[in-house]
Amino acid sequence: QVRLLESGGGSVQSGGSLRLSCAVSGDTSSTYCMAWFRQAPGKEREGVAGIESDLSTSYRDSVKGRFTISLDAAKSTLYLQMNSLKPEDTAMYYCAATLCGGGWYLRAGIVLYYEYKYWGRGTQVTVSS
């Protein structure tokens, strides 16, 4: 069992920055591939950034060059550094994890797995113009 807890969301003006954190607890003995997702009101959930077991990363086309995903294994924490934020980045952001090795696909530039077994409750990001 793995538990994920996001933090770091908030309200910023366009062009601002935020750093989201996802604390991982529970069974951390296995290798997990992780990702950040987001969902805006009335829209489908979409992948934002992913990180593999070898720490390779992928990003949704619309956030490339602005967002950076990273993993601090010693702290069991996943991060999402978000710079040059835009109003269209406004959404609830979720951290997700799955055992690496499952089926995956590529969509809008990001590698996503068909199944993410563990999810956090989300942290809200609001960007005003």
mmCIF file of C-alpha atoms in Angstrom:
data_model
loop_
_atom_site.group_PDB
_atom_site.id
_atom_site.type_symbol
_atom_site.label_atom_id
_atom_site.label_comp_id
_atom_site.label_asym_id
_atom_site.label_seq_id
_atom_site.Cartn_x
_atom_site.Cartn_y
_atom_site.Cartn_z
ATOM 1 C CA GLN A 1 0.000 0.000 0.000
ATOM 2 C CA VAL A 2 1.285 3.428 -0.955
ATOM 3 C CA ARG A 3 -0.070 6.752 0.190
ATOM 4 C CA LEU A 4 0.429 10.010 -1.681
ATOM 5 C CA LEU A 5 -0.073 13.471 -0.210
ATOM 6 C CA GLU A 6 0.188 16.577 -2.348
ATOM 7 C CA SER A 7 0.973 20.076 -1.119
ATOM 8 C CA GLY A 8 2.189 23.391 -2.451
ATOM 9 C CA GLY A 9 -0.793 24.570 -4.438
ATOM 10 C CA GLY A 10 -2.085 28.113 -4.235
ATOM 11 C CA SER A 11 -3.069 31.225 -6.124
ATOM 12 C CA VAL A 12 -0.573 33.133 -8.245
ATOM 13 C CA GLN A 13 -0.635 35.694 -10.997
ATOM 14 C CA SER A 14 0.170 34.874 -14.573
ATOM 15 C CA GLY A 15 3.927 34.452 -14.984
ATOM 16 C CA GLY A 16 4.392 33.313 -11.407
ATOM 17 C CA SER A 17 5.807 30.077 -10.045
ATOM 18 C CA LEU A 18 4.759 27.305 -7.691
ATOM 19 C CA ARG A 19 6.386 24.085 -6.551
ATOM 20 C CA LEU A 20 4.133 21.152 -5.850
ATOM 21 C CA SER A 21 5.254 18.331 -3.582
ATOM 22 C CA CYS A 22 3.962 14.774 -3.277
ATOM 23 C CA ALA A 23 5.038 12.903 -0.160
ATOM 24 C CA VAL A 24 5.155 9.137 -0.649
ATOM 25 C CA SER A 25 4.664 6.832 2.317
ATOM 26 C CA GLY A 26 3.912 3.181 2.904
ATOM 27 C CA ASP A 27 5.514 0.442 0.830
ATOM 28 C CA THR A 28 8.368 2.213 -0.892
ATOM 29 C CA SER A 29 10.404 -0.972 -1.412
ATOM 30 C CA SER A 30 9.040 -1.440 -4.903
ATOM 31 C CA THR A 31 9.913 0.692 -7.909
ATOM 32 C CA TYR A 32 7.195 3.052 -8.969
ATOM 33 C CA CYS A 33 6.722 5.204 -11.996
ATOM 34 C CA MET A 34 5.036 8.435 -11.096
ATOM 35 C CA ALA A 35 3.235 11.298 -12.743
ATOM 36 C CA TRP A 36 1.414 14.544 -12.165
ATOM 37 C CA PHE A 37 -2.084 14.909 -13.560
ATOM 38 C CA ARG A 38 -4.467 17.851 -13.529
ATOM 39 C CA GLN A 39 -8.156 18.379 -13.973
ATOM 40 C CA ALA A 40 -9.919 21.655 -14.545
ATOM 41 C CA PRO A 41 -13.675 22.078 -13.931
ATOM 42 C CA GLY A 42 -15.669 20.607 -16.781
ATOM 43 C CA LYS A 43 -12.608 19.105 -18.432
ATOM 44 C CA GLU A 44 -11.077 15.658 -18.567
ATOM 45 C CA ARG A 45 -8.123 14.767 -16.410
ATOM 46 C CA GLU A 46 -4.863 15.058 -18.312
ATOM 47 C CA GLY A 47 -1.303 13.992 -17.718
ATOM 48 C CA VAL A 48 1.148 16.822 -17.124
ATOM 49 C CA ALA A 49 4.541 15.238 -16.434
ATOM 50 C CA GLY A 50 5.868 11.752 -15.817
ATOM 51 C CA ILE A 51 9.021 10.204 -14.405
ATOM 52 C CA GLU A 52 10.297 6.665 -14.918
ATOM 53 C CA SER A 53 12.374 4.355 -12.732
ATOM 54 C CA ASP A 54 15.535 5.502 -14.527
ATOM 55 C CA LEU A 55 14.486 9.123 -13.786
ATOM 56 C CA SER A 56 13.778 9.856 -17.435
ATOM 57 C CA THR A 57 10.993 12.387 -17.776
ATOM 58 C CA SER A 58 8.295 13.373 -20.222
ATOM 59 C CA TYR A 59 5.992 16.365 -20.391
ATOM 60 C CA ARG A 60 2.752 17.413 -21.936
ATOM 61 C CA ASP A 61 3.531 19.613 -24.928
ATOM 62 C CA SER A 62 1.822 22.646 -23.408
ATOM 63 C CA VAL A 63 4.062 22.662 -20.319
ATOM 64 C CA LYS A 64 7.410 21.786 -21.884
ATOM 65 C CA GLY A 65 10.058 24.316 -20.957
ATOM 66 C CA ARG A 66 7.932 25.632 -18.071
ATOM 67 C CA PHE A 67 7.409 22.646 -15.748
ATOM 68 C CA THR A 68 10.003 20.293 -14.275
ATOM 69 C CA ILE A 69 9.250 16.987 -12.575
ATOM 70 C CA SER A 70 11.802 15.527 -10.179
ATOM 71 C CA LEU A 71 12.090 12.837 -7.517
ATOM 72 C CA ASP A 72 14.042 13.039 -4.274
ATOM 73 C CA ALA A 73 14.344 9.375 -3.338
ATOM 74 C CA ALA A 74 15.953 10.148 0.024
ATOM 75 C CA LYS A 75 12.925 12.216 1.010
ATOM 76 C CA SER A 76 10.439 9.977 -0.811
ATOM 77 C CA THR A 77 9.036 13.082 -2.403
ATOM 78 C CA LEU A 78 7.991 13.901 -5.942
ATOM 79 C CA TYR A 79 8.093 17.506 -7.084
ATOM 80 C CA LEU A 80 6.636 19.591 -9.868
ATOM 81 C CA GLN A 81 8.292 22.964 -10.358
ATOM 82 C CA MET A 82 5.974 25.182 -12.349
ATOM 83 C CA ASN A 83 7.288 28.406 -13.854
ATOM 84 C CA SER A 84 5.750 30.974 -16.189
ATOM 85 C CA LEU A 85 2.309 29.887 -15.108
ATOM 86 C CA LYS A 86 -0.656 30.728 -17.308
ATOM 87 C CA PRO A 87 -4.368 30.992 -16.507
ATOM 88 C CA GLU A 88 -4.931 27.796 -18.505
ATOM 89 C CA ASP A 89 -2.782 25.941 -15.965
ATOM 90 C CA THR A 90 -5.526 26.463 -13.390
ATOM 91 C CA ALA A 91 -6.675 23.043 -12.174
ATOM 92 C CA MET A 92 -6.583 20.535 -9.368
ATOM 93 C CA TYR A 93 -3.235 18.764 -9.554
ATOM 94 C CA TYR A 94 -2.879 15.121 -8.581
ATOM 95 C CA CYS A 95 0.096 12.915 -7.911
ATOM 96 C CA ALA A 96 -0.141 9.311 -9.143
ATOM 97 C CA ALA A 97 2.010 6.182 -8.939
ATOM 98 C CA THR A 98 2.084 2.763 -10.516
ATOM 99 C CA LEU A 99 4.418 -0.184 -10.572
ATOM 100 C CA CYS A 100 6.775 0.243 -13.502
ATOM 101 C CA GLY A 101 6.583 -2.302 -16.277
ATOM 102 C CA GLY A 102 2.914 -1.995 -17.093
ATOM 103 C CA GLY A 103 1.442 -1.015 -20.413
ATOM 104 C CA TRP A 104 2.022 2.557 -21.440
ATOM 105 C CA TYR A 105 1.178 4.958 -24.254
ATOM 106 C CA LEU A 106 2.292 8.322 -25.504
ATOM 107 C CA ARG A 107 -0.173 11.207 -25.612
ATOM 108 C CA ALA A 108 0.541 14.891 -26.234
ATOM 109 C CA GLY A 109 4.221 14.303 -25.520
ATOM 110 C CA ILE A 110 3.909 12.524 -22.197
ATOM 111 C CA VAL A 111 4.396 8.844 -21.397
ATOM 112 C CA LEU A 112 1.396 7.601 -19.436
ATOM 113 C CA TYR A 113 0.531 4.189 -18.011
ATOM 114 C CA TYR A 114 -2.838 2.580 -18.592
ATOM 115 C CA GLU A 115 -3.274 2.101 -14.877
ATOM 116 C CA TYR A 116 -2.138 4.253 -11.979
ATOM 117 C CA LYS A 117 -2.861 2.310 -8.835
ATOM 118 C CA TYR A 118 -2.254 5.061 -6.288
ATOM 119 C CA TRP A 119 -3.560 8.624 -6.256
ATOM 120 C CA GLY A 120 -3.334 11.590 -3.955
ATOM 121 C CA ARG A 121 -6.265 13.824 -3.095
ATOM 122 C CA GLY A 122 -4.992 16.754 -5.072
ATOM 123 C CA THR A 123 -3.853 20.330 -4.530
ATOM 124 C CA GLN A 124 -5.483 23.329 -6.190
ATOM 125 C CA VAL A 125 -3.532 25.659 -8.464
ATOM 126 C CA THR A 126 -5.178 28.901 -9.540
ATOM 127 C CA VAL A 127 -3.496 31.312 -11.945
ATOM 128 C CA SER A 128 -5.043 34.728 -12.462
ATOM 129 C CA SER A 129 -4.428 36.969 -15.464
#
